[in-house]
GROMACS .gro file of C-alpha atoms in nm:
model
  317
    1UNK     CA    1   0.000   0.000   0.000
    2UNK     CA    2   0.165   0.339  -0.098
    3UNK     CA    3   0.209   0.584   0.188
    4UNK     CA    4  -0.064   0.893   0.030
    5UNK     CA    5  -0.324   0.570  -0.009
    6UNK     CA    6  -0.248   0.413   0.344
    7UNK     CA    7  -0.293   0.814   0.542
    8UNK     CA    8  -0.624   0.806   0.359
    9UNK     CA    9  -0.724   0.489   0.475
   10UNK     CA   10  -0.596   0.580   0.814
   11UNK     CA   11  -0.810   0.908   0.824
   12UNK     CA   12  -1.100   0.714   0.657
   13UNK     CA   13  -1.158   0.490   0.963
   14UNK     CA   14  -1.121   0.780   1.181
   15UNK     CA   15  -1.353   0.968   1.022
   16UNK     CA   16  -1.610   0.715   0.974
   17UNK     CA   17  -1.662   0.446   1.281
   18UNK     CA   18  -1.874   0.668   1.473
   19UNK     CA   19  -2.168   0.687   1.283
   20UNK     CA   20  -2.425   0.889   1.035
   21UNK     CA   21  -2.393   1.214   1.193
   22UNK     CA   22  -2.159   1.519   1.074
   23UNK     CA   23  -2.077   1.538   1.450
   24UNK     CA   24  -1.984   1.168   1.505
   25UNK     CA   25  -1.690   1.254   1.287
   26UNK     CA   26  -1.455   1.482   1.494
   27UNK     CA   27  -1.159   1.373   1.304
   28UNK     CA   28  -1.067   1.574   0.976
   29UNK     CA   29  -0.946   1.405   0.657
   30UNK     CA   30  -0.693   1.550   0.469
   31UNK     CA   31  -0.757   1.805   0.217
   32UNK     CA   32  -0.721   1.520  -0.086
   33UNK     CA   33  -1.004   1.336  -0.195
   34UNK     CA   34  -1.030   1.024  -0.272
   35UNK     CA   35  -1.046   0.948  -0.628
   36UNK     CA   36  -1.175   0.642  -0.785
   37UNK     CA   37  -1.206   0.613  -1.168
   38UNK     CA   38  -1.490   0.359  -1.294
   39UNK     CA   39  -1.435   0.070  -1.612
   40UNK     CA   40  -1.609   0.343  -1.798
   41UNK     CA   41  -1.394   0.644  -1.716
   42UNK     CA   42  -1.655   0.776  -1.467
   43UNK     CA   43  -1.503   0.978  -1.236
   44UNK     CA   44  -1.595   0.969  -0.797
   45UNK     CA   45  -1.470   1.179  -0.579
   46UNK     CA   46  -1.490   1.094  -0.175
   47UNK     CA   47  -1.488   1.353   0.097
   48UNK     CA   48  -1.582   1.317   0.435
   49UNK     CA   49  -1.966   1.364   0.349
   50UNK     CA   50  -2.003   1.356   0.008
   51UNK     CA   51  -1.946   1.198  -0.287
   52UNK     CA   52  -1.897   1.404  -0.602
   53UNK     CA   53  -1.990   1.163  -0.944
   54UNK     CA   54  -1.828   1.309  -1.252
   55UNK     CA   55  -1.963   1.124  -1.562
   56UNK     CA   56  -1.796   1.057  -1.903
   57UNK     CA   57  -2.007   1.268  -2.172
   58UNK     CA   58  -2.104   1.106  -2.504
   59UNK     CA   59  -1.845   1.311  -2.625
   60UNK     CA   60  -1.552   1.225  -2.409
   61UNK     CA   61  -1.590   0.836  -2.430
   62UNK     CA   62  -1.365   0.654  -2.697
   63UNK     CA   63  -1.754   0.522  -2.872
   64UNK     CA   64  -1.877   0.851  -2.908
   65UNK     CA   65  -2.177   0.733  -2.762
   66UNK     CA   66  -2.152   0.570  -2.407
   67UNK     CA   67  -2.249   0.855  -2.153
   68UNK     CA   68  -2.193   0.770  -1.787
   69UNK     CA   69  -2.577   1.043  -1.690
   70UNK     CA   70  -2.551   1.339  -1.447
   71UNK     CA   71  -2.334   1.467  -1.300
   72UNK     CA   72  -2.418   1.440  -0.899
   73UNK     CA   73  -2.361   1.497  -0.550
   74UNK     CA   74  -2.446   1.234  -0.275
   75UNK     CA   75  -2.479   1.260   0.082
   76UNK     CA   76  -2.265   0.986   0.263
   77UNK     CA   77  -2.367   0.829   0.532
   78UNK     CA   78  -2.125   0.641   0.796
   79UNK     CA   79  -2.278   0.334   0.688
   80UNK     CA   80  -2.150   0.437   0.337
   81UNK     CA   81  -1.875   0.549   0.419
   82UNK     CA   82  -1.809   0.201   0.590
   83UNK     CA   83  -1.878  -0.024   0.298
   84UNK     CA   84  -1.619   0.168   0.100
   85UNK     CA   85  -1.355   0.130   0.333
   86UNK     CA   86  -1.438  -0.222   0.381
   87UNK     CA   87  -1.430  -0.256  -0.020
   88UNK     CA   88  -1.080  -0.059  -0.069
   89UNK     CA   89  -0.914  -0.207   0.203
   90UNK     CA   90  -0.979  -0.575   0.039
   91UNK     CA   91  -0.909  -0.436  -0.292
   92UNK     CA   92  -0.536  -0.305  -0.175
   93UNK     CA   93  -0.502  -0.631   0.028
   94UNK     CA   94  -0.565  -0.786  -0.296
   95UNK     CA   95  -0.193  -0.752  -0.478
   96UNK     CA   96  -0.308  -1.009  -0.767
   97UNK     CA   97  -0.575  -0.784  -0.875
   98UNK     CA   98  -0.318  -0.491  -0.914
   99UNK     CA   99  -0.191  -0.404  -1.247
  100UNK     CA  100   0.108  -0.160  -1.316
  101UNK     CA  101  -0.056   0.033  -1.615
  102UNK     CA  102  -0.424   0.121  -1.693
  103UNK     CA  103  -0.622  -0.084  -1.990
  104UNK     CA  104  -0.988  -0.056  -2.095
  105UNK     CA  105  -1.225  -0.163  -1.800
  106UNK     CA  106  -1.007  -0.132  -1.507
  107UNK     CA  107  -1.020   0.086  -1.176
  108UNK     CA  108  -0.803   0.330  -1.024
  109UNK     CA  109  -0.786   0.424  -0.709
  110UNK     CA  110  -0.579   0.738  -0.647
  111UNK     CA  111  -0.491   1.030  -0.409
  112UNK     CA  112  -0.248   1.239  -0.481
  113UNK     CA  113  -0.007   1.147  -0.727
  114UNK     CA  114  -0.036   0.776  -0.562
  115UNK     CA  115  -0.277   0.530  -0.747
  116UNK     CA  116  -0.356   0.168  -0.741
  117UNK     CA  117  -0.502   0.019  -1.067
  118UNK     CA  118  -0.760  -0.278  -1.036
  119UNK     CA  119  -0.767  -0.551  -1.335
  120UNK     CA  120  -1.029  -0.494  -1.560
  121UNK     CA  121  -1.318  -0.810  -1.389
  122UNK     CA  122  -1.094  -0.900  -1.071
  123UNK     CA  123  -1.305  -0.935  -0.804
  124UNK     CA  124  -1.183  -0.635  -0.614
  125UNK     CA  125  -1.312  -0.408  -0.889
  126UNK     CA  126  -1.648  -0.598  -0.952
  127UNK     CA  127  -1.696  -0.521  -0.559
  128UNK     CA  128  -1.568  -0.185  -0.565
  129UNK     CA  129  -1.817  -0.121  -0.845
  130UNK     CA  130  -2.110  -0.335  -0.664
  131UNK     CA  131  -1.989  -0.096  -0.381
  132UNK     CA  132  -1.999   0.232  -0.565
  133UNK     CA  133  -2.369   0.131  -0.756
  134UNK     CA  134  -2.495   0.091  -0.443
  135UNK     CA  135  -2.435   0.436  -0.304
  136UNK     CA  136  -2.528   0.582  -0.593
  137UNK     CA  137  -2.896   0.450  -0.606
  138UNK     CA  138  -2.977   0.469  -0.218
  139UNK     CA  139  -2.752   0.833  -0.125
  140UNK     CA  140  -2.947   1.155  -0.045
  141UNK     CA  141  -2.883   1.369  -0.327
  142UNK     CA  142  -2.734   1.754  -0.252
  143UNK     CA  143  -2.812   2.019  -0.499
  144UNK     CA  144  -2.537   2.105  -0.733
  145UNK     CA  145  -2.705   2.397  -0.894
  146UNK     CA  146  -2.881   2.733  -0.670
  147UNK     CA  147  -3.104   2.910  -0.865
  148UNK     CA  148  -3.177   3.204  -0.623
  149UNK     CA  149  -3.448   3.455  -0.692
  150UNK     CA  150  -3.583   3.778  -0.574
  151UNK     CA  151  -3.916   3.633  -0.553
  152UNK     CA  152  -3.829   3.358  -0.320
  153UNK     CA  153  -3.705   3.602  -0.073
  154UNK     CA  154  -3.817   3.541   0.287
  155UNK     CA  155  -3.779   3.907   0.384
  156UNK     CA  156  -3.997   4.002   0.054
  157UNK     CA  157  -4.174   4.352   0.183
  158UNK     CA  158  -3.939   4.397   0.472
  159UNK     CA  159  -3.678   4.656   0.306
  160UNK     CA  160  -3.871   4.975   0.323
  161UNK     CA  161  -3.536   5.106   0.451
  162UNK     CA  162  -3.217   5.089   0.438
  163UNK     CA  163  -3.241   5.091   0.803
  164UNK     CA  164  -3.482   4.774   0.766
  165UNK     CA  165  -3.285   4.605   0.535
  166UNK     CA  166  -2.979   4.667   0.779
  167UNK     CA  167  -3.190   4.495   1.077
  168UNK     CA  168  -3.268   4.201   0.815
  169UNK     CA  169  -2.902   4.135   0.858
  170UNK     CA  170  -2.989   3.951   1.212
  171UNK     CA  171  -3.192   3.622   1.241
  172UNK     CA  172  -3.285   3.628   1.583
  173UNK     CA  173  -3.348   3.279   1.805
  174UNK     CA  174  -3.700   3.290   1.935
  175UNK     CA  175  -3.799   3.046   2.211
  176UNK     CA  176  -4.167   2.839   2.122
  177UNK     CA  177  -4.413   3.072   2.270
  178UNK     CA  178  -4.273   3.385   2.148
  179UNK     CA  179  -4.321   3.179   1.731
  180UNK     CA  180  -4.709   3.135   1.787
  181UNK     CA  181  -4.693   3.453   1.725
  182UNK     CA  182  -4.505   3.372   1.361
  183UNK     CA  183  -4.569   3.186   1.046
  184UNK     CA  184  -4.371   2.922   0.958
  185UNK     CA  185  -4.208   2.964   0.614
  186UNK     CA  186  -4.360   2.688   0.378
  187UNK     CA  187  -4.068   2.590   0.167
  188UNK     CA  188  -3.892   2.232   0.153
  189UNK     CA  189  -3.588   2.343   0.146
  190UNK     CA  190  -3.646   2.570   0.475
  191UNK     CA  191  -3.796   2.221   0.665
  192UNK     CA  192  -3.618   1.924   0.792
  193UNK     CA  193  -3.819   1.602   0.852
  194UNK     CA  194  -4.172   1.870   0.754
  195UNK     CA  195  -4.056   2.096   1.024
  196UNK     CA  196  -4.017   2.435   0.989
  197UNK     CA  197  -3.748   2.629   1.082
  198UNK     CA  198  -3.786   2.959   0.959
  199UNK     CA  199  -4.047   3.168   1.064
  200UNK     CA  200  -4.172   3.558   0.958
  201UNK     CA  201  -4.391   3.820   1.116
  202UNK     CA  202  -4.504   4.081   0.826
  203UNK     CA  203  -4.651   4.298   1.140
  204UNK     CA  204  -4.341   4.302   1.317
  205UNK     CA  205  -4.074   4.295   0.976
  206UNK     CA  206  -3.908   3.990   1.110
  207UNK     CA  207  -3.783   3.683   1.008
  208UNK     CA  208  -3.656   3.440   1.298
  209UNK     CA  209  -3.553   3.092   1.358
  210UNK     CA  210  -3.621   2.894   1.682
  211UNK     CA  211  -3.343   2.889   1.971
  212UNK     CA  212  -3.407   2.514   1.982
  213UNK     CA  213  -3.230   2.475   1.638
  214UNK     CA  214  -3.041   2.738   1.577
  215UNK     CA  215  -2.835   3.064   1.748
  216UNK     CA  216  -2.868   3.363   1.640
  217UNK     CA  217  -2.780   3.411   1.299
  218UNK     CA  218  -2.617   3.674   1.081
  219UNK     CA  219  -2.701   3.715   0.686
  220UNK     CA  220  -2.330   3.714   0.503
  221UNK     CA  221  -2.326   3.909   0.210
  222UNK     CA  222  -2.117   3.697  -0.040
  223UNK     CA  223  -2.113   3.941  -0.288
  224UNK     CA  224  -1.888   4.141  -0.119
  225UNK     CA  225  -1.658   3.900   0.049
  226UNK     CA  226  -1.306   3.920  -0.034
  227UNK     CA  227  -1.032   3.611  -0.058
  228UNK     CA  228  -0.959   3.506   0.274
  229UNK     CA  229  -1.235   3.674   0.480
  230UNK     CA  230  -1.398   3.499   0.700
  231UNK     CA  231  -1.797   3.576   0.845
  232UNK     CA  232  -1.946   3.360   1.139
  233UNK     CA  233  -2.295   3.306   1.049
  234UNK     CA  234  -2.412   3.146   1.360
  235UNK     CA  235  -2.451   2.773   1.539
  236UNK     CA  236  -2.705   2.446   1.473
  237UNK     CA  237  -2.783   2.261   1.806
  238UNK     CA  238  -2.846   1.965   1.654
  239UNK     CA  239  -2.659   1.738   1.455
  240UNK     CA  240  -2.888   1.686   1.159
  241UNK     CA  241  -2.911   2.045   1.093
  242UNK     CA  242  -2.548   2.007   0.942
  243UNK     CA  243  -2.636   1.733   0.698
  244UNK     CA  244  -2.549   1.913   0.412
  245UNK     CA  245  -2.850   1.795   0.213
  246UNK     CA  246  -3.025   2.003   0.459
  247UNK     CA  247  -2.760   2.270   0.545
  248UNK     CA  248  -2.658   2.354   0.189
  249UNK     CA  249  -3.044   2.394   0.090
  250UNK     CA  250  -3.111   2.595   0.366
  251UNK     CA  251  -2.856   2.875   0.330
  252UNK     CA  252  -2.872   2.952  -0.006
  253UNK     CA  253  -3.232   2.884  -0.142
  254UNK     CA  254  -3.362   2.994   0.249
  255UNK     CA  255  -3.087   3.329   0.124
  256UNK     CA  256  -2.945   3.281   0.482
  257UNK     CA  257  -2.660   3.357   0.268
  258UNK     CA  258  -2.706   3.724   0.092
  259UNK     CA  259  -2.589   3.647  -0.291
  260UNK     CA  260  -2.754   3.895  -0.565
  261UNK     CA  261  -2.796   4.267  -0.543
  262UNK     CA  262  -3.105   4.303  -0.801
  263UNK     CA  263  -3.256   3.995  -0.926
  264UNK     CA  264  -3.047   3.641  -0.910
  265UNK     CA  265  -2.774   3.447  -0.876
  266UNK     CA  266  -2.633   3.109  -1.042
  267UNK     CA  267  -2.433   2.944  -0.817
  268UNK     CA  268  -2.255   2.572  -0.821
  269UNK     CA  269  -2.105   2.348  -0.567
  270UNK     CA  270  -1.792   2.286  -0.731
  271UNK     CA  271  -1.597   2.048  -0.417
  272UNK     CA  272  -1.573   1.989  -0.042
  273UNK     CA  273  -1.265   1.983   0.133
  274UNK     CA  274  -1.167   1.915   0.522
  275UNK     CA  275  -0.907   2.010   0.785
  276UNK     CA  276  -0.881   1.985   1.189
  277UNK     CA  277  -1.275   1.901   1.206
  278UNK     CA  278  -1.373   2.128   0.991
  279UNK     CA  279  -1.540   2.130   0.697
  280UNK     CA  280  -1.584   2.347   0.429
  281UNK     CA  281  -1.827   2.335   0.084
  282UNK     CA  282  -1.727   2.529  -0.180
  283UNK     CA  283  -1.882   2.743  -0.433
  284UNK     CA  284  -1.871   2.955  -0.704
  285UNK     CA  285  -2.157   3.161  -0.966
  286UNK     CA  286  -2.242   3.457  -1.062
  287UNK     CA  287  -2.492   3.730  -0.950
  288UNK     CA  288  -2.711   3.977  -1.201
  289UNK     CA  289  -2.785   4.329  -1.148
  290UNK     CA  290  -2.875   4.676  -1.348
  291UNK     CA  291  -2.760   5.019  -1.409
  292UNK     CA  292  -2.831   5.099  -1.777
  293UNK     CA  293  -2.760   4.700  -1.877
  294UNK     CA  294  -2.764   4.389  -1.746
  295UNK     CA  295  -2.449   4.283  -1.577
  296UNK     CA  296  -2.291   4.008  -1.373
  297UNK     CA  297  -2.000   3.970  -1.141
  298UNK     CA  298  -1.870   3.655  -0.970
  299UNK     CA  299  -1.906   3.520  -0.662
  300UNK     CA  300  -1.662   3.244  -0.522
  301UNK     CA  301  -1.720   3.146  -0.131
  302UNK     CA  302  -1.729   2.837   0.082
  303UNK     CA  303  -1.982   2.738   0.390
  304UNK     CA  304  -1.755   2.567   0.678
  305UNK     CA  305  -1.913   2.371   0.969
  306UNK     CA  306  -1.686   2.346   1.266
  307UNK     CA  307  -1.822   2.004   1.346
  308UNK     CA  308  -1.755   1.971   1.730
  309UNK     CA  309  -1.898   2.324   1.818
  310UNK     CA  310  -2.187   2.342   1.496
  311UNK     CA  311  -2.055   2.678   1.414
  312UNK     CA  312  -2.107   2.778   1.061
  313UNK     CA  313  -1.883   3.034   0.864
  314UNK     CA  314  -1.829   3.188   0.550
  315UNK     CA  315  -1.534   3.261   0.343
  316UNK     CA  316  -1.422   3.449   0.115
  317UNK     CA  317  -1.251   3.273  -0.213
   0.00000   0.00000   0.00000
């Protein structure tokens, strides 16, 4: 086993034999993912809770016609996340399924500039791709692609002001009784499990969260952000409120996360990367605005979960 392949591993078990939840994984990997290349070319790449699929287009495969779908990205769970190191620790154990160069069919499995090729049919590539088939139809999908519109806005009518839209700036934690008095927001991506978690008063030009769930929260604008700047947006109290099929959702569809001026804003999940238990999601898009013409600038940010603590940050990329 080559020394880059073997500190994965290492960090792999670490990072995975607790469990489901974001927080039952206090240690970080290290900031190279996984990759694993399919008989087909398709490309996977394994973080600590996703898994990125990058599929061969029609145009990129040696036929011209095999296309490996959409691309995707997958919510791991430790379960998951077990089965694959189960399946690529066999599969380096294996040293008669290796092969020195890569042929039509065959599996690599690389970090770094190490790789380990599996034999096109040996069975450690028929499990890793039993393995990797199997996440793929049963994982939680995570948006790759935020469409986010003025008209989805949960502060729509509450920026009389620029004194109003400064106070929008600050989600405030509410305890039960003081929500009766709010309505819950009615959007899926602003729910976990059907339950709210974003609530607005139109009579009071508020729009709060409950303290059960959530700290206070501030509204990052990521239009402005510069490299290296950093913006604490607040802390989940529970674990599964830093899923990021949930978390990711939440932010920039619930516009937690302030990213247009005038209209909209396009923006991707492009990778995930992790260092001393924290995590971090990256992004990048663009934003549209007016003056005499349409225009658009770029935005380029990640969303980082410090997963002991459930602080979430912002930064500037």
């Amino acid at each position: 086993m080559s020394r880059a392949l073997a500190i994965f591993f290492t960090l792999l078990i670490l990072n995975c034999a607790s469990g489901a939840s974001l927080q039952a994984h206090p240690q970080a990997m290290n900031d190279e993912p996984l990759r694993i290349s399919d008989g087909n070319g398709n490309l996977y790449e394994i973080g600590p809770t996703l898994l990125f699929y990058k599929p061969v287009t029609a145009k990129q495969s040696s036929s011209g016609l095999y296309s490996g779908g959409e691309p995707a990205a997958l919510a791991l769970t430790g379960e998951m996340h077990s089965a694959l190191r189960g399946t690529i620790h066999k599969a380096l154990a294996h040293k008669s399924d290796h092969i020195s160069n890569r042929e039509k069919g065959s599996y690599q499995i690389a970090i770094s500039k190490e790789r380990i090729i599996l034999r096109h049919g040996s069975p450690s590539a028929e499990a890793l791709r039993t393995t990797l088939e199997r996440i793929r139809k049963s994982a939680i999908p995570v948006p790759l692609l935020y469409n986010v519109e003025r008209g989805e806005n949960p502060w729509s009518g509450m920026t009389d002001t620029a004194e109003q839209e400064e106070r929008n700036r600050t989600i405030y934690a509410r305890s039960s009784d003081v929500l009766k008095g709010y309505e819950p927001i009615d959007a899926p991506y602003l729910k976990t499990k059907g339950r709210p978690l974003l609530f607005r008063s139109m009579q009071k030009k508020e729009v709060v969260v409950s303290e059960a769930d959530f700290s206070m929260l501030t509204r990052p604008d990521v239009t402005r952000i510069t490299s290296g700047d950093e913006v604490v947006i607040g802390r989940a109290l529970k674990g599964e409120l830093l899923a990021p099929s949930f978390l990711l959702p939440f932010l920039l569809k619930g516009q937690i996360l302030i990213s247009y001026w005038h209209t909209d804003a396009e923006i991707r999940l492009t990778g995930e990367s992790a260092s001393n238990g924290r995590i971090c999601y990256e992004f990048k898009g663009e934003h549209h605005y007016y003056t005499n013409e349409k225009n658009t600038d770029p935005l380029s940010f990640a969303v980082c979960v410090e997963v002991k603590s459930g602080q979430i940050s912002v930064v500037g990329r």
